[in-house]
mmCIF file of C-alpha atoms in Angstrom:
data_model
loop_
_atom_site.group_PDB
_atom_site.id
_atom_site.type_symbol
_atom_site.label_atom_id
_atom_site.label_comp_id
_atom_site.label_asym_id
_atom_site.label_seq_id
_atom_site.Cartn_x
_atom_site.Cartn_y
_atom_site.Cartn_z
ATOM 1 C CA MET G 787 156.254 167.835 100.693
ATOM 2 C CA ARG G 788 157.982 170.547 102.450
ATOM 3 C CA ALA G 789 156.792 173.005 100.408
ATOM 4 C CA ALA G 790 153.341 172.139 101.351
ATOM 5 C CA ILE G 791 154.280 172.275 104.816
ATOM 6 C CA ARG G 792 156.187 175.797 104.479
ATOM 7 C CA SER G 793 152.764 177.349 102.874
ATOM 8 C CA LEU G 794 150.621 175.850 105.342
ATOM 9 C CA LEU G 795 153.159 177.180 108.579
ATOM 10 C CA GLY G 796 153.443 180.478 106.351
ATOM 11 C CA PHE G 797 149.540 180.882 106.063
ATOM 12 C CA CYS G 798 148.938 180.061 109.413
ATOM 13 C CA LEU G 799 151.834 182.811 110.526
ATOM 14 C CA LEU G 800 149.708 185.202 108.341
ATOM 15 C CA VAL G 801 146.408 184.868 110.176
ATOM 16 C CA ALA G 802 148.232 184.665 113.480
ATOM 17 C CA ALA G 803 149.074 187.601 112.307
ATOM 18 C CA ALA G 804 146.351 189.587 111.554
ATOM 19 C CA CYS G 805 144.257 187.572 114.376
ATOM 20 C CA ALA G 806 144.255 190.231 117.570
ATOM 21 C CA GLY G 807 144.857 188.487 120.647
ATOM 22 C CA VAL G 808 142.309 187.825 123.504
ATOM 23 C CA PRO G 809 144.163 188.516 126.940
ATOM 24 C CA PRO G 810 142.233 187.707 129.910
ATOM 25 C CA ALA G 811 139.983 189.460 131.085
ATOM 26 C CA ALA G 812 140.881 189.974 134.726
ATOM 27 C CA PRO G 813 144.324 188.982 136.924
ATOM 28 C CA VAL G 814 144.386 185.475 138.341
ATOM 29 C CA GLY G 815 143.578 187.578 141.995
ATOM 30 C CA ALA G 816 144.688 187.896 145.192
ATOM 31 C CA GLN G 817 145.708 183.997 146.182
ATOM 32 C CA PRO G 818 147.436 181.551 143.347
ATOM 33 C CA VAL G 819 145.843 178.925 141.607
ATOM 34 C CA THR G 820 147.187 175.578 140.727
ATOM 35 C CA LEU G 821 147.058 174.049 137.299
ATOM 36 C CA GLU G 822 147.111 171.355 135.170
ATOM 37 C CA ILE G 823 149.645 172.189 132.331
ATOM 38 C CA ARG G 824 149.237 169.601 129.475
ATOM 39 C CA SER G 825 152.154 169.318 127.118
ATOM 40 C CA GLN G 826 152.576 167.869 123.791
ATOM 41 C CA PRO G 827 155.947 166.678 122.420
ATOM 42 C CA LEU G 828 157.622 168.656 120.173
ATOM 43 C CA VAL G 829 159.900 167.829 117.250
ATOM 44 C CA LEU G 830 163.211 169.815 116.317
ATOM 45 C CA LYS G 831 162.179 170.192 112.375
ATOM 46 C CA LEU G 832 158.616 168.930 111.636
ATOM 47 C CA ASP G 833 159.337 167.985 107.639
ATOM 48 C CA GLU G 834 162.898 166.535 108.984
ATOM 49 C CA PRO G 835 161.852 164.568 112.278
ATOM 50 C CA ALA G 836 165.068 162.677 113.427
ATOM 51 C CA GLN G 837 167.169 166.076 112.986
ATOM 52 C CA ARG G 838 168.346 166.922 115.803
ATOM 53 C CA ARG G 839 170.780 169.430 115.894
ATOM 54 C CA VAL G 840 170.504 173.405 114.630
ATOM 55 C CA GLY G 841 173.838 175.501 114.476
ATOM 56 C CA LYS G 842 175.942 174.901 117.646
ATOM 57 C CA LEU G 843 172.803 173.681 119.484
ATOM 58 C CA VAL G 844 171.446 169.928 120.170
ATOM 59 C CA TRP G 845 167.978 169.693 120.890
ATOM 60 C CA ARG G 846 166.980 167.905 123.983
ATOM 61 C CA GLY G 847 163.040 168.116 123.637
ATOM 62 C CA GLY G 848 160.242 170.554 123.104
ATOM 63 C CA ILE G 849 156.686 170.395 123.888
ATOM 64 C CA SER G 850 153.949 172.482 123.313
ATOM 65 C CA MET G 851 152.020 173.865 126.760
ATOM 66 C CA THR G 852 148.186 174.391 127.548
ATOM 67 C CA ALA G 853 146.707 174.847 131.080
ATOM 68 C CA ASN G 854 143.424 175.270 132.523
ATOM 69 C CA SER G 855 143.622 178.830 133.367
ATOM 70 C CA ALA G 856 142.555 181.859 130.838
ATOM 71 C CA ASN G 857 145.308 183.455 132.338
ATOM 72 C CA PHE G 858 148.670 181.074 131.356
ATOM 73 C CA GLY G 859 149.866 182.353 128.187
ATOM 74 C CA GLY G 860 152.416 185.760 127.332
ATOM 75 C CA TRP G 861 155.262 184.118 128.780
ATOM 76 C CA SER G 862 158.046 186.878 128.205
ATOM 77 C CA ASP G 863 160.746 185.833 130.625
ATOM 78 C CA LEU G 864 162.239 181.888 131.999
ATOM 79 C CA HIS G 865 164.378 181.287 135.006
ATOM 80 C CA VAL G 866 165.547 177.803 135.990
ATOM 81 C CA THR G 867 166.838 176.667 139.071
ATOM 82 C CA PRO G 868 170.497 175.525 138.824
ATOM 83 C CA ASP G 869 169.337 172.090 139.965
ATOM 84 C CA GLY G 870 167.221 171.875 136.597
ATOM 85 C CA LYS G 871 164.093 170.839 138.785
ATOM 86 C CA SER G 872 161.708 173.836 138.239
ATOM 87 C CA LEU G 873 160.984 176.820 136.354
ATOM 88 C CA SER G 874 159.807 180.165 136.966
ATOM 89 C CA SER G 875 158.474 182.629 133.541
ATOM 90 C CA ILE G 876 156.748 186.210 134.333
ATOM 91 C CA SER G 877 153.892 187.337 131.715
ATOM 92 C CA ASP G 878 153.019 190.288 129.700
ATOM 93 C CA GLU G 879 149.707 190.511 131.307
ATOM 94 C CA GLY G 880 151.314 190.336 134.718
ATOM 95 C CA SER G 881 150.825 186.349 135.811
ATOM 96 C CA TRP G 882 153.529 184.867 137.543
ATOM 97 C CA LEU G 883 154.428 181.325 136.731
ATOM 98 C CA THR G 884 156.378 178.322 138.809
ATOM 99 C CA ALA G 885 156.518 174.547 137.929
ATOM 100 C CA THR G 886 158.245 171.258 138.005
ATOM 101 C CA ILE G 887 160.539 170.417 135.331
ATOM 102 C CA ASP G 888 159.819 166.850 133.821
ATOM 103 C CA TYR G 889 162.216 164.712 131.483
ATOM 104 C CA ASP G 890 161.969 161.366 130.271
ATOM 105 C CA ALA G 891 164.817 158.292 130.917
ATOM 106 C CA ASP G 892 167.495 160.351 128.624
ATOM 107 C CA GLY G 893 167.506 163.408 130.475
ATOM 108 C CA ASN G 894 165.103 165.744 127.829
ATOM 109 C CA LEU G 895 162.262 167.867 128.517
ATOM 110 C CA ALA G 896 159.048 165.833 128.687
ATOM 111 C CA GLY G 897 156.749 168.330 130.039
ATOM 112 C CA LEU G 898 155.330 170.451 133.310
ATOM 113 C CA SER G 899 153.577 169.242 136.246
ATOM 114 C CA ASN G 900 152.973 171.269 139.594
ATOM 115 C CA GLY G 901 151.592 174.271 138.479
ATOM 116 C CA ARG G 902 151.181 177.472 139.975
ATOM 117 C CA ILE G 903 149.929 180.413 138.746
ATOM 118 C CA GLY G 904 149.335 183.851 140.236
ATOM 119 C CA SER G 905 149.675 187.951 139.652
ATOM 120 C CA LEU G 906 152.233 190.355 140.131
ATOM 121 C CA ARG G 907 151.466 193.313 142.491
ATOM 122 C CA GLY G 908 151.621 196.747 142.177
ATOM 123 C CA LEU G 909 153.163 198.862 145.055
ATOM 124 C CA ASP G 910 149.948 199.303 146.699
ATOM 125 C CA GLY G 911 149.971 195.120 147.128
ATOM 126 C CA LYS G 912 147.080 194.446 144.743
ATOM 127 C CA PRO G 913 147.063 192.807 141.940
ATOM 128 C CA LEU G 914 148.259 194.244 138.632
ATOM 129 C CA ALA G 915 144.936 194.439 136.655
ATOM 130 C CA ASP G 916 146.052 197.600 134.021
ATOM 131 C CA LYS G 917 147.806 195.919 130.886
ATOM 132 C CA GLN G 918 149.811 199.726 130.776
ATOM 133 C CA TRP G 919 151.370 198.938 134.111
ATOM 134 C CA ALA G 920 150.786 195.215 133.467
ATOM 135 C CA ASP G 921 153.141 194.784 130.734
ATOM 136 C CA SER G 922 155.617 192.598 132.585
ATOM 137 C CA GLU G 923 158.982 190.938 130.107
ATOM 138 C CA GLY G 924 162.133 190.667 131.770
ATOM 139 C CA MET G 925 162.960 189.513 135.058
ATOM 140 C CA ALA G 926 166.030 188.289 137.359
ATOM 141 C CA LEU G 927 166.725 186.858 139.724
ATOM 142 C CA MET G 928 169.443 188.743 142.535
ATOM 143 C CA PRO G 929 171.940 187.271 144.828
ATOM 144 C CA ASP G 930 169.055 187.406 148.237
ATOM 145 C CA GLY G 931 166.660 185.344 145.986
ATOM 146 C CA SER G 932 164.339 188.440 145.126
ATOM 147 C CA TRP G 933 163.606 189.045 141.834
ATOM 148 C CA ILE G 934 163.650 192.300 139.851
ATOM 149 C CA VAL G 935 161.143 192.899 137.295
ATOM 150 C CA SER G 936 161.068 194.938 133.769
ATOM 151 C CA PHE G 937 158.040 196.120 132.809
ATOM 152 C CA GLU G 938 157.256 198.080 128.945
ATOM 153 C CA ARG G 939 154.570 201.080 128.013
ATOM 154 C CA HIS G 940 155.103 202.706 132.044
ATOM 155 C CA HIS G 941 159.155 201.964 131.566
ATOM 156 C CA ARG G 942 160.208 200.671 135.226
ATOM 157 C CA LEU G 943 162.206 198.388 137.305
ATOM 158 C CA TRP G 944 160.210 196.414 140.329
ATOM 159 C CA ARG G 945 161.838 194.355 143.164
ATOM 160 C CA TYR G 946 159.850 191.367 143.985
ATOM 161 C CA PRO G 947 160.972 189.883 147.187
ATOM 162 C CA THR G 948 158.841 187.174 146.253
ATOM 163 C CA PHE G 949 156.840 186.424 143.078
ATOM 164 C CA ASP G 950 153.267 187.064 145.053
ATOM 165 C CA GLY G 951 154.726 189.948 147.773
ATOM 166 C CA THR G 952 154.642 193.561 147.360
ATOM 167 C CA PRO G 953 157.355 195.490 145.614
ATOM 168 C CA THR G 954 159.331 198.016 145.488
ATOM 169 C CA ALA G 955 160.404 200.414 143.335
ATOM 170 C CA VAL G 956 163.665 200.230 141.645
ATOM 171 C CA ASP G 957 165.569 203.841 140.746
ATOM 172 C CA VAL G 958 166.459 203.740 136.746
ATOM 173 C CA PRO G 959 169.199 205.306 134.307
ATOM 174 C CA GLU G 960 168.225 209.144 133.943
ATOM 175 C CA ASP G 961 166.973 208.317 130.014
ATOM 176 C CA PHE G 962 165.185 204.841 130.749
ATOM 177 C CA ASP G 963 161.868 206.844 129.872
ATOM 178 C CA LYS G 964 163.207 207.666 126.368
ATOM 179 C CA GLN G 965 162.831 203.711 125.346
ATOM 180 C CA PRO G 966 159.215 203.514 123.324
ATOM 181 C CA ASN G 967 155.851 202.462 124.676
ATOM 182 C CA ASN G 968 156.493 198.698 123.818
ATOM 183 C CA GLY G 969 160.242 198.624 123.424
ATOM 184 C CA GLY G 970 161.425 198.364 126.703
ATOM 185 C CA VAL G 971 164.301 196.315 128.320
ATOM 186 C CA GLU G 972 163.642 192.505 127.910
ATOM 187 C CA ALA G 973 166.600 191.481 127.946
ATOM 188 C CA LEU G 974 167.557 191.869 131.945
ATOM 189 C CA THR G 975 169.953 189.652 133.960
ATOM 190 C CA ALA G 976 171.467 189.579 136.786
ATOM 191 C CA LEU G 977 174.891 189.232 138.301
ATOM 192 C CA GLY G 978 176.198 187.058 141.171
ATOM 193 C CA ASP G 979 178.246 190.329 142.660
ATOM 194 C CA GLY G 980 174.087 192.252 142.295
ATOM 195 C CA ARG G 981 174.634 193.865 139.266
ATOM 196 C CA ILE G 982 172.175 194.275 136.859
ATOM 197 C CA ILE G 983 172.242 193.811 132.673
ATOM 198 C CA ALA G 984 169.711 195.654 130.944
ATOM 199 C CA ILE G 985 169.253 196.595 127.489
ATOM 200 C CA SER G 986 166.639 197.695 125.287
ATOM 201 C CA GLU G 987 164.411 196.350 122.672
ATOM 202 C CA GLU G 988 164.318 199.565 120.129
ATOM 203 C CA TYR G 989 165.803 202.750 121.772
ATOM 204 C CA LEU G 990 168.670 203.110 120.049
ATOM 205 C CA ALA G 991 171.975 204.894 121.278
ATOM 206 C CA SER G 992 172.989 205.528 117.689
ATOM 207 C CA PRO G 993 172.301 204.458 114.716
ATOM 208 C CA GLY G 994 172.672 200.835 114.530
ATOM 209 C CA MET G 995 173.509 200.508 118.320
ATOM 210 C CA LEU G 996 170.993 199.943 120.822
ATOM 211 C CA ARG G 997 171.201 200.921 124.529
ATOM 212 C CA GLY G 998 172.436 198.990 127.405
ATOM 213 C CA TRP G 999 173.025 199.691 130.588
ATOM 214 C CA ILE G 1000 174.882 198.261 134.120
ATOM 215 C CA GLY G 1001 173.657 198.962 137.462
ATOM 216 C CA GLN G 1002 176.215 198.667 140.199
ATOM 217 C CA PRO G 1003 175.076 198.237 143.446
ATOM 218 C CA SER G 1004 175.798 201.473 145.727
ATOM 219 C CA SER G 1005 174.697 202.595 149.449
ATOM 220 C CA GLY G 1006 171.147 202.550 150.110
ATOM 221 C CA GLY G 1007 170.153 199.739 148.198
ATOM 222 C CA ARG G 1008 170.317 202.010 145.162
ATOM 223 C CA TYR G 1009 172.412 202.003 141.555
ATOM 224 C CA THR G 1010 174.840 203.665 139.943
ATOM 225 C CA TRP G 1011 174.075 203.312 136.293
ATOM 226 C CA GLN G 1012 176.475 202.855 133.175
ATOM 227 C CA THR G 1013 175.850 202.465 129.747
ATOM 228 C CA PHE G 1014 177.006 200.650 126.945
ATOM 229 C CA GLN G 1015 176.021 199.857 123.298
ATOM 230 C CA TYR G 1016 174.606 196.533 121.509
ATOM 231 C CA ALA G 1017 174.614 196.383 117.679
ATOM 232 C CA LYS G 1018 171.797 195.417 116.178
ATOM 233 C CA THR G 1019 170.919 193.120 113.652
ATOM 234 C CA PRO G 1020 168.873 194.864 110.922
ATOM 235 C CA ASP G 1021 165.015 193.646 111.778
ATOM 236 C CA PHE G 1022 165.715 191.616 114.803
ATOM 237 C CA ASN G 1023 165.408 192.791 118.475
ATOM 238 C CA PRO G 1024 166.750 191.053 121.612
ATOM 239 C CA THR G 1025 164.047 189.725 123.967
ATOM 240 C CA ALA G 1026 165.775 187.441 126.682
ATOM 241 C CA LEU G 1027 169.569 187.544 128.124
ATOM 242 C CA VAL G 1028 170.505 184.713 130.474
ATOM 243 C CA GLN G 1029 174.668 184.578 131.682
ATOM 244 C CA LEU G 1030 175.648 180.938 130.814
ATOM 245 C CA PRO G 1031 178.198 178.986 133.341
ATOM 246 C CA ASP G 1032 181.608 180.035 131.521
ATOM 247 C CA GLY G 1033 180.537 183.568 132.598
ATOM 248 C CA SER G 1034 179.455 184.651 128.522
ATOM 249 C CA PHE G 1035 176.353 185.576 127.716
ATOM 250 C CA CYS G 1036 173.330 184.476 125.605
ATOM 251 C CA LEU G 1037 170.445 186.318 124.068
ATOM 252 C CA LEU G 1038 167.456 186.030 122.165
ATOM 253 C CA GLU G 1039 167.172 188.408 118.876
ATOM 254 C CA ARG G 1040 163.245 188.338 117.469
ATOM 255 C CA ALA G 1041 162.211 189.446 113.897
ATOM 256 C CA PHE G 1042 158.581 188.857 112.797
ATOM 257 C CA ASP G 1043 157.023 190.290 109.127
ATOM 258 C CA MET G 1044 153.715 189.330 107.014
ATOM 259 C CA ALA G 1045 155.967 187.837 104.481
ATOM 260 C CA ARG G 1046 158.896 185.294 107.057
ATOM 261 C CA GLY G 1047 156.850 185.176 109.498
ATOM 262 C CA VAL G 1048 158.796 184.376 113.027
ATOM 263 C CA ARG G 1049 162.531 184.331 113.611
ATOM 264 C CA VAL G 1050 164.984 184.142 115.921
ATOM 265 C CA ARG G 1051 168.766 183.906 116.223
ATOM 266 C CA VAL G 1052 170.348 182.793 119.513
ATOM 267 C CA MET G 1053 173.145 184.874 120.471
ATOM 268 C CA GLN G 1054 176.593 185.008 122.505
ATOM 269 C CA PHE G 1055 179.015 187.565 123.222
ATOM 270 C CA ASP G 1056 181.743 187.276 125.879
ATOM 271 C CA ALA G 1057 181.353 189.067 129.042
ATOM 272 C CA ALA G 1058 184.806 191.544 128.632
ATOM 273 C CA ASP G 1059 182.445 193.517 126.644
ATOM 274 C CA VAL G 1060 180.069 194.093 128.804
ATOM 275 C CA LYS G 1061 181.878 197.773 130.312
ATOM 276 C CA PRO G 1062 181.103 201.192 130.230
ATOM 277 C CA GLY G 1063 181.195 202.722 126.985
ATOM 278 C CA GLY G 1064 181.925 199.432 125.096
ATOM 279 C CA LYS G 1065 179.797 197.624 121.752
ATOM 280 C CA VAL G 1066 178.849 194.668 121.657
ATOM 281 C CA ARG G 1067 179.016 192.526 118.948
ATOM 282 C CA ALA G 1068 177.741 189.181 119.365
ATOM 283 C CA LYS G 1069 178.034 185.924 117.536
ATOM 284 C CA GLU G 1070 175.270 183.735 116.065
ATOM 285 C CA LEU G 1071 175.026 180.141 118.002
ATOM 286 C CA ALA G 1072 171.544 179.150 116.422
ATOM 287 C CA TRP G 1073 168.681 180.305 113.510
ATOM 288 C CA LEU G 1074 165.299 178.808 114.303
ATOM 289 C CA VAL G 1075 162.899 179.566 111.681
ATOM 290 C CA SER G 1076 159.388 177.387 110.280
ATOM 291 C CA PRO G 1077 159.773 174.251 109.795
ATOM 292 C CA TYR G 1078 162.001 174.189 112.724
ATOM 293 C CA ALA G 1079 160.356 174.534 116.386
ATOM 294 C CA VAL G 1080 159.596 178.159 116.971
ATOM 295 C CA ASP G 1081 156.816 181.222 118.198
ATOM 296 C CA ASN G 1082 157.223 183.758 119.470
ATOM 297 C CA LEU G 1083 160.459 183.410 121.618
ATOM 298 C CA GLU G 1084 160.864 185.688 124.474
ATOM 299 C CA GLY G 1085 162.417 183.698 127.463
ATOM 300 C CA LEU G 1086 165.635 182.469 128.230
ATOM 301 C CA ALA G 1087 167.521 180.305 131.131
ATOM 302 C CA ALA G 1088 170.386 178.546 131.413
ATOM 303 C CA ARG G 1089 172.155 176.128 133.725
ATOM 304 C CA LYS G 1090 174.709 173.506 133.906
ATOM 305 C CA GLY G 1091 174.105 170.125 133.265
ATOM 306 C CA ALA G 1092 174.940 166.646 134.947
ATOM 307 C CA ARG G 1093 177.481 166.041 132.499
ATOM 308 C CA GLY G 1094 178.915 170.125 132.727
ATOM 309 C CA GLU G 1095 177.147 170.928 128.841
ATOM 310 C CA THR G 1096 175.383 173.728 128.584
ATOM 311 C CA LEU G 1097 171.790 173.730 129.110
ATOM 312 C CA LEU G 1098 169.338 176.216 127.634
ATOM 313 C CA TRP G 1099 165.541 176.698 128.062
ATOM 314 C CA LEU G 1100 163.407 179.205 125.638
ATOM 315 C CA ILE G 1101 160.237 180.222 126.424
ATOM 316 C CA SER G 1102 157.436 181.303 123.705
ATOM 317 C CA ASP G 1103 154.964 184.728 124.477
ATOM 318 C CA ASP G 1104 151.633 183.131 122.566
ATOM 319 C CA ASN G 1105 149.867 186.601 122.957
ATOM 320 C CA PHE G 1106 146.885 184.787 124.079
ATOM 321 C CA ASN G 1107 146.543 184.237 120.221
ATOM 322 C CA PRO G 1108 144.466 180.779 119.278
ATOM 323 C CA LEU G 1109 146.544 180.410 116.046
ATOM 324 C CA GLN G 1110 150.162 180.910 118.644
ATOM 325 C CA ARG G 1111 151.402 178.438 121.018
ATOM 326 C CA ASN G 1112 152.972 178.253 124.430
ATOM 327 C CA ILE G 1113 156.106 176.669 123.429
ATOM 328 C CA LEU G 1114 159.106 175.842 125.769
ATOM 329 C CA LEU G 1115 162.212 173.882 123.984
ATOM 330 C CA MET G 1116 165.086 172.266 125.584
ATOM 331 C CA PHE G 1117 168.616 172.706 123.980
ATOM 332 C CA GLU G 1118 172.661 171.509 124.845
ATOM 333 C CA LEU G 1119 174.632 173.830 123.803
ATOM 334 C CA GLU G 1120 177.509 172.491 121.588
ATOM 335 C CA LYS G 1121 181.424 172.163 123.010
#
């Protein structure tokens, strides 16, 4: 039975990889719209539905999501409010999403409601429509409530006062444009003092070491940039970054190939390692691969739970491919 399930999942992954996704024909538009988000429950491990643990992560529920909008999908990063009541996400087709998080009686993830979707805007205030400019990949909530969003292809950082507001350009490091076209900053977060931490998906600072940047706020709303390096796991690239309640960092690394499908590593490293000239070597918390619940996981959020536990949420980018899924997973980090 297990072999049959693995074969079926492997076949689906191969077909999915061979089928090009069909992105929406147009952005959401000038005004946000309400969403009806339909959720289907997931189990942590397909062939062992009672499984509740993977690595150092304890299962707190998962859902597969669809909605009544052609723009729903491609979710590339994630934020959950400190009270755990709502989330925000951005899409690599230039959309944003907000929703209320619904829980069951045990406080586990059950679904999403009160959804809204809208278009990120360009510097001219118009919705982003061209994929070359709409490929938003990372987002960071700043202390003043604004958002820094990172984009690939035309590599840049833009600051949004609100998701439906008009952004302003943020000055970037001198070597920011050296990143590969589709391998820019996906791992992005901000600290309480306004510093920005970013790690490139594919730009190598030296053999086996990815470029990371630390942005220190300076006068006039500008940043002073310094660099560090992140040790790259062969075949894997970072897709999301968040600071945990204890001050350390959690990061997602993703790999994909036709033979093994999607694999995701949930990683952790100390805040002290993120320093100018430093070299970060993260440790693995969990490994997600079929038949565990997994897809193209690109977004990560964290907060402290009601009992003082650390909670993690992971969201996937379905590439607008009907054979992939938009999934949202919730875990508790083992103490």
